XYZ file of C-alpha atoms in Angstrom:
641
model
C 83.320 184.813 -88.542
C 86.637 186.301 -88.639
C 87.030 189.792 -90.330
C 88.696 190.348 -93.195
C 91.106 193.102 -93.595
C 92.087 195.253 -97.122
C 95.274 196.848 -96.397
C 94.218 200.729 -98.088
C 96.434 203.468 -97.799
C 94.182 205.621 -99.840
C 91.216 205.017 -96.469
C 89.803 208.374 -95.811
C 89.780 210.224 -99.626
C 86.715 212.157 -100.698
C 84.967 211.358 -103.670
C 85.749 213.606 -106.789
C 84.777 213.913 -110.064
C 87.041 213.088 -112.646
C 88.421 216.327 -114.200
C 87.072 216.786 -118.107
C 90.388 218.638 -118.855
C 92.067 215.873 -118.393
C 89.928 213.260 -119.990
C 88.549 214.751 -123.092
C 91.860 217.180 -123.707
C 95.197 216.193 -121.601
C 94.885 212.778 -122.212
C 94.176 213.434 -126.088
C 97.240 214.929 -126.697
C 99.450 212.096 -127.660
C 96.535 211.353 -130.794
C 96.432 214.804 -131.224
C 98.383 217.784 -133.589
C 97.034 220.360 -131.582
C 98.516 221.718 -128.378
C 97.034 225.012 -127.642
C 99.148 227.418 -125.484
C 97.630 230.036 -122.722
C 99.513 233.061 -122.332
C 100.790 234.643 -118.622
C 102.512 232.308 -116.594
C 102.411 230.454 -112.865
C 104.420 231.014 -109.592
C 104.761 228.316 -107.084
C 105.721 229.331 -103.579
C 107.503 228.605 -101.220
C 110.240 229.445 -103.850
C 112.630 227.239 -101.116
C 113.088 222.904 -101.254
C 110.425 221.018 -99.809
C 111.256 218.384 -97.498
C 109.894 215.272 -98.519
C 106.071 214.462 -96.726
C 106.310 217.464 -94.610
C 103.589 219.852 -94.286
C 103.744 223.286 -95.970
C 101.252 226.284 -96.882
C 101.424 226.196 -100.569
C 99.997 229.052 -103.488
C 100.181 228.715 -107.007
C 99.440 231.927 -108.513
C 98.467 232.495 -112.651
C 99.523 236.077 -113.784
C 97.902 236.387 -117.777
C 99.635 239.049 -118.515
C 98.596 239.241 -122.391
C 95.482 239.386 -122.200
C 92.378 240.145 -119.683
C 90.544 236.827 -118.446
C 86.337 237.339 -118.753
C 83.921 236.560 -116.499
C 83.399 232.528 -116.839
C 87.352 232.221 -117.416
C 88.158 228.474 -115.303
C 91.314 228.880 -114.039
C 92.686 225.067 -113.371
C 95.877 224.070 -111.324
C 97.059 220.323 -111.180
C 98.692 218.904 -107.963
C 100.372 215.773 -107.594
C 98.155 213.616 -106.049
C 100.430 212.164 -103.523
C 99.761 215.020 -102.285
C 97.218 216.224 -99.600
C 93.877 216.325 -100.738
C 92.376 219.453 -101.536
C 89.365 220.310 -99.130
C 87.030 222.622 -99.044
C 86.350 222.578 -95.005
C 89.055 225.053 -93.285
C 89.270 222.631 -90.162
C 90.662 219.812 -92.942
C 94.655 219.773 -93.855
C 93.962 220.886 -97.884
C 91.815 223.608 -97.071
C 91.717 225.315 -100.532
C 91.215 228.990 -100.671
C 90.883 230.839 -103.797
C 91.086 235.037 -104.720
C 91.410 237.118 -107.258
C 94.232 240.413 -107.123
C 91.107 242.781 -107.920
C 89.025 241.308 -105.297
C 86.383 240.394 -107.133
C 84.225 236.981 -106.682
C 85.436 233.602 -107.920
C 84.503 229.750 -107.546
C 86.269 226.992 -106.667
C 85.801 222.816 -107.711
C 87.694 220.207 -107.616
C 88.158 217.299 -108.768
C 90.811 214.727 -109.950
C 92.279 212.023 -112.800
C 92.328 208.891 -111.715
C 95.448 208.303 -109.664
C 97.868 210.748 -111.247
C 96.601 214.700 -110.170
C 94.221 216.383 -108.134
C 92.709 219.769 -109.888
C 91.480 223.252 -108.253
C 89.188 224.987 -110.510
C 88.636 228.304 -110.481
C 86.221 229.986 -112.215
C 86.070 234.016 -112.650
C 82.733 235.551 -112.094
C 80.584 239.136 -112.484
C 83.890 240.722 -113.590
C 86.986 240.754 -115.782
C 90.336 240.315 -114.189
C 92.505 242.505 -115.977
C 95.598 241.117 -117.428
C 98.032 242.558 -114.895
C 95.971 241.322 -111.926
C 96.341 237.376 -110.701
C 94.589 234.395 -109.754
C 95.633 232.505 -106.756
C 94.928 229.564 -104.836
C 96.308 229.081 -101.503
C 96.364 224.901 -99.961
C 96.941 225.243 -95.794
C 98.557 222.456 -94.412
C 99.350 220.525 -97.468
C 101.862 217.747 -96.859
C 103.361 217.070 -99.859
C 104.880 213.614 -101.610
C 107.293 211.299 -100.305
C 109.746 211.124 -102.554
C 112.351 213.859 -103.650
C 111.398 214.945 -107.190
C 112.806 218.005 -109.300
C 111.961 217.079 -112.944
C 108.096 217.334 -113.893
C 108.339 216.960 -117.765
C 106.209 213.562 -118.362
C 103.104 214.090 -119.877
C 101.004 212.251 -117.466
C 101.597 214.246 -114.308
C 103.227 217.195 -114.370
C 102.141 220.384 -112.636
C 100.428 222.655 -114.755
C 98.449 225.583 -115.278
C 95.585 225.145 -117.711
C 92.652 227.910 -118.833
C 89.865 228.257 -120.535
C 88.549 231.234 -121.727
C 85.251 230.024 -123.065
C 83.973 228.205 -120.177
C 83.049 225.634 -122.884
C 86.145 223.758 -122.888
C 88.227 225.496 -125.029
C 91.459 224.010 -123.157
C 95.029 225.621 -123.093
C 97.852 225.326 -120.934
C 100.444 227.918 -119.779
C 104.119 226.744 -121.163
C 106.109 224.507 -118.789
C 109.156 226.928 -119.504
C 106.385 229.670 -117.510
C 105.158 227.641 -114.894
C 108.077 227.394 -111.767
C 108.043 223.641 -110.173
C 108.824 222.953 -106.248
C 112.031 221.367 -105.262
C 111.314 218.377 -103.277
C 114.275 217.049 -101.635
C 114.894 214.070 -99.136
C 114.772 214.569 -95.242
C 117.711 213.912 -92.846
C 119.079 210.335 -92.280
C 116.907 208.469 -89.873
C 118.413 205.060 -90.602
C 120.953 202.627 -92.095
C 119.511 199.852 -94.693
C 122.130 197.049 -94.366
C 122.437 194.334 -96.776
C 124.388 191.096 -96.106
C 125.099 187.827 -98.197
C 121.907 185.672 -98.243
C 124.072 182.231 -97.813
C 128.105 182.490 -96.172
C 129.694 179.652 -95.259
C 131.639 179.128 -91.513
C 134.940 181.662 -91.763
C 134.079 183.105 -95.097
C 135.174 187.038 -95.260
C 132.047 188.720 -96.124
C 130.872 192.096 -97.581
C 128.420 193.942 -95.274
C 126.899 197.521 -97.333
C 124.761 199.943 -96.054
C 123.302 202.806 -97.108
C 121.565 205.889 -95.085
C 118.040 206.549 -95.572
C 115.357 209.292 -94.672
C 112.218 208.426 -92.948
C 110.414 207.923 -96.158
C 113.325 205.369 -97.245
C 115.222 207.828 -99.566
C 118.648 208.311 -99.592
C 118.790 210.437 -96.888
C 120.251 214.594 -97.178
C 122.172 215.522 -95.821
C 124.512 212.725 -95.824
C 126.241 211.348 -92.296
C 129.968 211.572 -91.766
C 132.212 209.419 -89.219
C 132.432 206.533 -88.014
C 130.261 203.514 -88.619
C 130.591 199.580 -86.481
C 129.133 196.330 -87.245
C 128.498 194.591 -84.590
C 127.272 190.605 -83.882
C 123.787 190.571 -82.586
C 124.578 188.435 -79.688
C 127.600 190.728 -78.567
C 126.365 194.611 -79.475
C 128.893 196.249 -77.575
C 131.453 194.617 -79.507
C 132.139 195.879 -82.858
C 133.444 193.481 -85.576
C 134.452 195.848 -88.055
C 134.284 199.843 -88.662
C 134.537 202.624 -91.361
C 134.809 206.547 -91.589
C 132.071 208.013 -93.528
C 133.753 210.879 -95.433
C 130.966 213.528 -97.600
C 131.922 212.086 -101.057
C 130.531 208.489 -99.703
C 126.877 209.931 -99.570
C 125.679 207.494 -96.450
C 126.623 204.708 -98.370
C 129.406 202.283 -97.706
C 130.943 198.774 -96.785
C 132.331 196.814 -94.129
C 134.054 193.608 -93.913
C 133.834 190.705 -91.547
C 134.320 187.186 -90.933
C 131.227 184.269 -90.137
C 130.973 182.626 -87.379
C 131.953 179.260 -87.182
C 129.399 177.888 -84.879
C 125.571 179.014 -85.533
C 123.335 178.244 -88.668
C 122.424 181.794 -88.848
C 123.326 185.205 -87.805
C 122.248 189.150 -88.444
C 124.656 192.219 -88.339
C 123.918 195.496 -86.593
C 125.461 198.008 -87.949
C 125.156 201.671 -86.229
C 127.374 204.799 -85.631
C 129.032 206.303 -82.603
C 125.675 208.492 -81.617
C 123.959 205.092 -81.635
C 121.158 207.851 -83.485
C 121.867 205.596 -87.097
C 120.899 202.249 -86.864
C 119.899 199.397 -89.164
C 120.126 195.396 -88.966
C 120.794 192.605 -91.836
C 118.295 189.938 -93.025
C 119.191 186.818 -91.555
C 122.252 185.254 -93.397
C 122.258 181.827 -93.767
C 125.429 179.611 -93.026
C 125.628 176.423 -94.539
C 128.556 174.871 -95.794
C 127.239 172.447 -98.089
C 128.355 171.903 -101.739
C 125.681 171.829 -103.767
C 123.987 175.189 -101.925
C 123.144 178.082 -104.515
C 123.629 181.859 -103.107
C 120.142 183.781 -103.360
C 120.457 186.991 -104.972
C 118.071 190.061 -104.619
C 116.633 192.452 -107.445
C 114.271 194.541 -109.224
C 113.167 194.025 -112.793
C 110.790 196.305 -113.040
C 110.393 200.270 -112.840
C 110.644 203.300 -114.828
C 112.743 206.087 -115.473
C 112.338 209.396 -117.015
C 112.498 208.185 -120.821
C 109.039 206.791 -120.451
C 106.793 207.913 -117.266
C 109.122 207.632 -113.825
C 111.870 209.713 -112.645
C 115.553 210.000 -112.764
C 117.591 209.407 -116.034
C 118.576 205.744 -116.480
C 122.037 206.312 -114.894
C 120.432 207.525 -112.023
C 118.386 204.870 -111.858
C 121.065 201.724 -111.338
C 122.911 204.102 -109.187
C 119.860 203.823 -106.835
C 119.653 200.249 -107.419
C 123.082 199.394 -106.567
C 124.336 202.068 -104.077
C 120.885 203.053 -102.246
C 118.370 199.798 -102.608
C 121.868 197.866 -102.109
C 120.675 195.149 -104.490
C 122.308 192.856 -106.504
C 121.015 192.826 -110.037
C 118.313 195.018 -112.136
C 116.809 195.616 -115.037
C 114.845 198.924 -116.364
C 111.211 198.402 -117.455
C 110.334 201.315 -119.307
C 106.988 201.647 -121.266
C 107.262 201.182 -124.908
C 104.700 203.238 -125.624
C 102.687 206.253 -125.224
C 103.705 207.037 -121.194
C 107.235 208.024 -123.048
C 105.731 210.954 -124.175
C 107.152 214.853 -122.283
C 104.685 217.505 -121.231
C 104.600 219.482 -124.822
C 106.215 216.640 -126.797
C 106.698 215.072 -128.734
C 104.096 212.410 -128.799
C 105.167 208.762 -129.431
C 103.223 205.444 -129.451
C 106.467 203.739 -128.596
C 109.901 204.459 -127.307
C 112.290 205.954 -129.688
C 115.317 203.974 -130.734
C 117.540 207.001 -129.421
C 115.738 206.551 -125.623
C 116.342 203.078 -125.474
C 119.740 203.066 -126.814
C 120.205 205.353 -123.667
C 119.256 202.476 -121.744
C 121.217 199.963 -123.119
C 124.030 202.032 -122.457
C 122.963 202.275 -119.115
C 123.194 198.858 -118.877
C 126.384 198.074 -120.237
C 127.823 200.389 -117.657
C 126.770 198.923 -114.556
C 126.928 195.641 -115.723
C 129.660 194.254 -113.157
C 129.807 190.800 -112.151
C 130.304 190.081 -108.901
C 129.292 193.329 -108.012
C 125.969 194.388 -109.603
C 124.391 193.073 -112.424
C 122.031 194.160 -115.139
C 119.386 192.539 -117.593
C 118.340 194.282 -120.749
C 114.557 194.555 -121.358
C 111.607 196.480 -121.556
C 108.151 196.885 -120.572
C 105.492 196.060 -123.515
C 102.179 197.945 -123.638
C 100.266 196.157 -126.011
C 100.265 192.498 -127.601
C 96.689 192.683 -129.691
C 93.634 190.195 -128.544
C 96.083 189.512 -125.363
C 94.898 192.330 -122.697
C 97.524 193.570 -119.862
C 101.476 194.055 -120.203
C 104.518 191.817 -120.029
C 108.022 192.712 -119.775
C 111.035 191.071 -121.740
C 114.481 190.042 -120.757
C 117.358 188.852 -122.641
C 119.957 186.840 -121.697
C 122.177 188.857 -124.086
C 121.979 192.601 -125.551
C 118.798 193.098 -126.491
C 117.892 193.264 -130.946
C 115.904 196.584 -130.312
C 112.533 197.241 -129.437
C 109.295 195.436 -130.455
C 107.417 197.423 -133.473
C 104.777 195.173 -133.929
C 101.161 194.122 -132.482
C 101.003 190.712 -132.613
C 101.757 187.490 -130.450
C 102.892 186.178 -134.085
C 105.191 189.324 -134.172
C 106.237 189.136 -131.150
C 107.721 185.204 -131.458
C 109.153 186.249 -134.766
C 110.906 188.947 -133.059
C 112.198 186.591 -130.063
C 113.545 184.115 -132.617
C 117.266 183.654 -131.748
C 117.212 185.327 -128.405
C 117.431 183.599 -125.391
C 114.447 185.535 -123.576
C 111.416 185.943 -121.019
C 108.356 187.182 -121.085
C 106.647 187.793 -118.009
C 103.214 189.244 -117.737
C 102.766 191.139 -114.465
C 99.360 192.339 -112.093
C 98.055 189.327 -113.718
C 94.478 189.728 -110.783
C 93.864 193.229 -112.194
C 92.994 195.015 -115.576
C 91.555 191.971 -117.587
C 94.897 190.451 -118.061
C 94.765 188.037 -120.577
C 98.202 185.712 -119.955
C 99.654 184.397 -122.922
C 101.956 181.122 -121.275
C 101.226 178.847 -123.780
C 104.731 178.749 -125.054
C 107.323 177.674 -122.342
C 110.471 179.248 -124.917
C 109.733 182.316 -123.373
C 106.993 182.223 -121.025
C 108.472 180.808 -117.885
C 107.331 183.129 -115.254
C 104.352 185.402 -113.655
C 105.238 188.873 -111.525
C 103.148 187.256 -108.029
C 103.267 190.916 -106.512
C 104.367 194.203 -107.042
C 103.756 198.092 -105.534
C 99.875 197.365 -107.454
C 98.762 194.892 -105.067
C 99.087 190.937 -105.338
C 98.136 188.639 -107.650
C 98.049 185.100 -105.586
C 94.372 185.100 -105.004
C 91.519 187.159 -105.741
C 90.618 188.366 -102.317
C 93.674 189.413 -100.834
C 94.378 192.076 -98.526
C 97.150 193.289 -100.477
C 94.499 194.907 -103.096
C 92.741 197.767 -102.240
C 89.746 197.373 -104.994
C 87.357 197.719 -102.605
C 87.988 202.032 -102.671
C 89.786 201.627 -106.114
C 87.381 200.878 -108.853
C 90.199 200.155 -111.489
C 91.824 197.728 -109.334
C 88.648 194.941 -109.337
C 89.966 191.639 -109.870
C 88.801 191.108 -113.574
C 92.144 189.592 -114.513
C 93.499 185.947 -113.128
C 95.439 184.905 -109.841
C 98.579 183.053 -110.191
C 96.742 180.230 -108.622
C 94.179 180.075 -111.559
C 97.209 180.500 -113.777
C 98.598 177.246 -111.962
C 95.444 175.344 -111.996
C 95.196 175.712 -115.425
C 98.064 173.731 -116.072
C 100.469 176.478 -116.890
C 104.366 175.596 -114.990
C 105.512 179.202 -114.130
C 107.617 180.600 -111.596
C 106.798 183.740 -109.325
C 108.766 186.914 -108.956
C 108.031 190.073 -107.705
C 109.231 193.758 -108.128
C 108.117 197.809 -107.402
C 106.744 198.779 -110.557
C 107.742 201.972 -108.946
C 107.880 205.409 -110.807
C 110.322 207.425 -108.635
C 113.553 206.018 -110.692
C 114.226 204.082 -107.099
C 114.099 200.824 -107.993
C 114.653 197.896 -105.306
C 113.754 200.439 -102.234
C 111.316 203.352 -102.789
C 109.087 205.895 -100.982
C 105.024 204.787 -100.863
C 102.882 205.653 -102.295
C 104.613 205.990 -105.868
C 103.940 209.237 -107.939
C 101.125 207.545 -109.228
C 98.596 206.831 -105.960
C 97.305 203.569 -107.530
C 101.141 201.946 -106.591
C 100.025 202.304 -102.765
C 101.990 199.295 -101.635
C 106.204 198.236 -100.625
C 107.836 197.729 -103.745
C 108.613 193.697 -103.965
C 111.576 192.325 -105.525
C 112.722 188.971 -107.122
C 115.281 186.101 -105.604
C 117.004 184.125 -107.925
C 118.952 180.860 -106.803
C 122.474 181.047 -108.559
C 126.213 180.159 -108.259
C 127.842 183.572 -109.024
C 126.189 187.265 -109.511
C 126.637 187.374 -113.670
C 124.165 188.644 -116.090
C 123.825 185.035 -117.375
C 123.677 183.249 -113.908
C 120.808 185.420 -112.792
C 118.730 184.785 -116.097
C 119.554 181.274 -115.808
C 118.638 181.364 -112.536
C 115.222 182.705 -113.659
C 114.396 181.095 -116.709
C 115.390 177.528 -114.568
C 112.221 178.736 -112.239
C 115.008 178.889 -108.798
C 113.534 182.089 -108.638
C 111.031 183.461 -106.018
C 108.532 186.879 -104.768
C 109.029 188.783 -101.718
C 107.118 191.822 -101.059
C 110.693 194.082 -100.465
C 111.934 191.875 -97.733
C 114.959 190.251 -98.443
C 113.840 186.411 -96.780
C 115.467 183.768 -97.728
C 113.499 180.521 -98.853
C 114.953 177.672 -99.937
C 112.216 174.984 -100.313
C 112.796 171.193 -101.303
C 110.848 168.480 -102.404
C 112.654 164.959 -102.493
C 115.951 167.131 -102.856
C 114.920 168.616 -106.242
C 114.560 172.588 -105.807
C 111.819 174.789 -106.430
C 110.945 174.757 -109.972
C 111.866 171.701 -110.443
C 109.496 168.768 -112.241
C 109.081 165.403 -109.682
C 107.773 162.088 -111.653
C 106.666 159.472 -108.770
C 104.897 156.464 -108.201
C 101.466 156.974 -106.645
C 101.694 156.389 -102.830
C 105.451 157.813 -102.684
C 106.654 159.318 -99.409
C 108.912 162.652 -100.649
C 110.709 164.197 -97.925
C 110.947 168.023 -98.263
C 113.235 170.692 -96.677
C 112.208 174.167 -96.134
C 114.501 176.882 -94.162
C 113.269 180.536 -93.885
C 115.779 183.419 -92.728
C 113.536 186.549 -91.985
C 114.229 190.183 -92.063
C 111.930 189.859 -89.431
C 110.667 187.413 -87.435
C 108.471 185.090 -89.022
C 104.852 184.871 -87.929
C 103.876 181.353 -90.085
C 104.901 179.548 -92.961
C 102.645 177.496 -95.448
C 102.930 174.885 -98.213
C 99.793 175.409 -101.237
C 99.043 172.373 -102.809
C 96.495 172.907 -105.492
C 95.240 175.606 -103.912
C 94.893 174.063 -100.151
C 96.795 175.692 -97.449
C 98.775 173.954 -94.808
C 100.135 176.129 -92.019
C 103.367 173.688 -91.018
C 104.651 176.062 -88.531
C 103.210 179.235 -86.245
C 105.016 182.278 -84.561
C 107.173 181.587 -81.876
C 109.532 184.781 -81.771
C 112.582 183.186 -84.304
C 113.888 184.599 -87.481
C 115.081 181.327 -88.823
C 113.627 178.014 -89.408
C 114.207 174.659 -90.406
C 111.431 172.238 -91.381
C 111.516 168.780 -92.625
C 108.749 166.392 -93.042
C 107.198 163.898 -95.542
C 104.410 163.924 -98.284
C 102.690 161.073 -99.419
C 101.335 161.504 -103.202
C 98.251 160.867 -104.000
C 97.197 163.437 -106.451
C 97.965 162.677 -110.353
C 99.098 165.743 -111.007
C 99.919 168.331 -107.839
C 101.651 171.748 -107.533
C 103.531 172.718 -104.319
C 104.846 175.944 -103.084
C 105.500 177.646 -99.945
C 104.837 180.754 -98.249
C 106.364 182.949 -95.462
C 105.008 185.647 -93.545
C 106.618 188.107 -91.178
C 105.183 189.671 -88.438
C 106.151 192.988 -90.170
C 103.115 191.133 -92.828
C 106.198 190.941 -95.658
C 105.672 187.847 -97.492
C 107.554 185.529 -99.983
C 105.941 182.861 -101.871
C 108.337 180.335 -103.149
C 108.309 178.943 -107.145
C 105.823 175.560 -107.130
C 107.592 172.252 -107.372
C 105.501 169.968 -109.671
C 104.747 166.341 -108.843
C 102.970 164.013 -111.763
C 102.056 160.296 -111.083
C 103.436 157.866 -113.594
């Protein structure tokens, strides 16, 4: 019987319990008036920028100052929990060591919340430590997160410093204004990420960008200078084009060159003089034919500081356009409670003034041709329907959705052109609402949570994460149920790097690559992408950037065949890899096929025939690299007349 494997980056944690301060007081605070205030204040050291997932001693040490903490004070500091776990064994990176400045005896626990911090309790015992004296904690060989971060003011997982005097759970935290932060910052280049056209035609001038990244795919610090060649594949010593970095570029920049005339497909390696920067295209695709769409590459979904991610909205397209190097986005953000900062205030949803930020955001980078942006936003809650959507406009967005209901929420749509596209559809008890094709086109098929094809998958690490169990429904239920909706994909990530991100995300439960969403369109405009999508040409990769164009009896994915029973449709699938491709598959109703097996290429053509016999059958196809990056294609739909 062949073994099954669960891709789980989080293999190896210990068991904790979850952390009461968290649960019955943190947690509260958003329902609560009450935000009770310790006195003193915390030091973090070292006082110097961290380099992102590099190993550090670390301290945090409380000073009360005001007042002197009894015996049975608890003494708690938070720590991200990208972080190294805590330990208790010295030979373990973590070790936790705790001490008090009179020298007196203290305890240590730990425990966590769920996949946002780990906590080190300490609790003061036989004595008093006087309110000059200190508590400290010292972590040995802690490697810290993998993404640069310098802003810890969301109320779900910033670093604090809470105490409780009782021992009973009186609960009250030391002001973020008194508690110093680390600097995490990103690690020297270690790589270019290229990005070439999807589809060129023979002779065509094309744009090839690149950015530099770390080891941990951040934008890399500090940034190259001098000069950069692209080079064909099949000649490497001969460089095509060229371009002097200069500081003010930051690692990222462009080159030009032309297509070759005679191949089908081709990659670009681009690299500097050193040859210690490297980085190679996808495959591009040449085909010359009229009626071929260009794919275009994006992320819908991820958050920025104005609800529970990183990096202000500006900062945030930046990213998706200059670092991620992709060609249209769209922010995400909870409307809801996760908007909430550190001491307030407290919302239930987004303020007008934070999403108007947003819009603006959008308006700004909103360049066709260049980069292009959708307007949207991530809804919480729809009542009786369990699990969140986002929704996209074709146009500026009316504001945000104040009510509860589905009702509402249609009588709020009402005018717009828009989607609404429910996403980790497997997990959470997802109740999909698709019942109205207006607006409910499309399913998210995969993003930095884990994948929602099939219950089962290795891309879902439930088996160590209890609040990932597959309680929800797969996009192949959703199919089977009769429901004709496309697939997409995107990060979900919380670093404000949409497109291309660090793993894990600041919150440990987004473990896997960020994925992002192709859409099939003429031109790169606002419209032509949401076309694009609500038309279902639109397909999920897992962050690779393959192209898939699939076929069946000429019509593209999406599309809706009527046939005679016993009709022979030819189809037409070609794959270009960012890798090379280890086997490709057609699902029909749930039945794999495996029409082609590894054999070392990063492009493929397949044709071949399908007789119908089903009365009503959904199609689509899936690619897998040997890298195990996927894209699953949007189902074609045959009924028999």
């Amino acid at each position: 019987m062949k073994k099954r494997l669960f891709l789980d980056p989080r293999e190896g944690e210990v068991p904790y319990p979850q952390e009461p301060i968290y649960t019955e007081f943190l947690v509260e605070l958003p329902s609560v008036k009450e935000y009770r205030f310790a006195g003193g204040r915390t030091e973090f050291e070292p006082s110097r920028p961290l380099i992102v997932g590099c190993c550090y001693d670390v301290t945090f040490k409380y000073f009360p100052e005001e007042v002197n903490l009894p015996a049975g004070t608890r003494v708690a500091f938070s720590i991200p929990k990208p972080w190294t776990q805590p330990k208790t064994d010295v030979s373990k990176p973590g070790f936790v060591s705790a001490e008090r400045a009179t020298g007196d005896p203290c305890k240590v626990s730990l425990s966590h919340n769920n996949n946002l911090q780990w906590w080190v309790i300490v609790e003061i015992v036989d004595t008093d430590e006087p309110q000059d004296g200190w508590v400290r904690i010292r972590c040995q060989r802690m490697s810290v997160q993998r993404f640069p971060q310098n802003w810890f003011g969301n109320w779900r997982s910033a670093m604090r410093t809470v105490v409780d005097m009782s021992g009973k759970g009186r609960y009250a935290c030391v002001p973020a204004n008194r508690t110093t932060k680390p600097e995490i910052i990103a690690a020297p280049p270690a790589r270019f990420h290229v990005a070439a056209p999807a589809v060129a035609r023979p002779g065509d001038r094309i744009e090839v960008r690149f950015s530099t990244l770390d080891y941990c795919d951040n934008l890399a610090w500090p940034a190259p200078e001098g000069e950069v060649f692209a080079a064909d594949m099949e000649d490497p010593f001969s460089p095509k084009a060229s371009v002097h970095l200069e500081h003010e570029h930051k690692g990222n920049s462009s080159l030009r060159m032309s297509v070759p005339h005679d191949c089908r497909s081709f990659r670009v390696l681009v690299s500097n003089v050193k040859d210690n920067l490297r980085g190679v295209s996808p495959v591009t695709v040449v085909d010359d034919r009229a009626d071929t769409l260009n794919v275009y590459f994006g992320d819908l979904h991820a958050k920025t500081m104005l609800s529970d991610g990183l990096k202000t909205p500006m900062e945030y397209f930046e990213h998706a356009r200059d670092v991620a190097l992709t060609d249209f986005g769209a922010i995400a953000d909870h409307n809801g409670a996760e908007a909430s900062r550190i001491e307030g205030p407290f919302c239930y949803q987004m303020p007008d003034e934070a999403f108007a930020e947003i819009q603006h955001a959008c308006e700004a980078f909103n360049k066709p041709g260049q980069f292009v942006t959708l307007q949207g936003f991530e809804q919480n809650e729809i009542a009786d329907y369990h699990g969140h959507r986002n929704i996209y406009f074709r146009g500026i967005c009316p504001g945000l959705f104040r009510g509860r209901s589905l009702e509402e929420l249609y009588a709020y749509l009402e005018g717009h052109q828009a989607l609404v596209i429910p996403h980790h559809t497997i997990i959470w008890k997802t109740q999909v609402h698709l019942d109205n094709p207006r607006y409910e086109r499309i399913v998210e098929m995969y993003s930095m949570h884990c994948s929602s094809e099939v219950k089962g998958t290795p891309l879902n690490n439930y088996a160590t994460t209890p609040n990932k169990v597959e309680d929800g429904i797969s996009a192949q239920e959703i199919l089977n149920a009769g429901y004709r909706v496309a697939f997409i994909a995107a990060s979900d990530n919380h670093n404000g790097a949409p497109g291309l991100s660090a793993r894990p995300s600041r919150f440990t439960n987004l473990v896997y690559s960020g994925g992002l969403a192709a859409v099939l369109a003429p031109k790169l405009t606002r419209e032509s992408i949401f076309d694009g999508l609500y038309n279902r040409r639109c397909y999920a990769t897992t962050g690779a950037r393959i192209y898939l164009d699939f076929r069946l009896n000429g019509q593209l994915m999406g599309s809706e065949i009527v046939c005679e029973r016993g009709a022979k449709l030819p189809y037409e699938i070609t794959v270009g890899g960012a890798d090379r491709i280890a086997r490709i598959e057609m699902i029909c109703n749930g039945h794999s096929n495996i029409l082609w097996k590894y054999n070392g290429q990063d492009y493929v053509q397949l044709q071949g025939e399908l007789e119908v016999e089903d009365q009503k059958a959904w199609r689509y196809v899936k690619v897998v690299q040997i890298d195990r990056h996927m894209a699953w294609s949007s189902p074609i739909w045959v009924d028999v007349r």
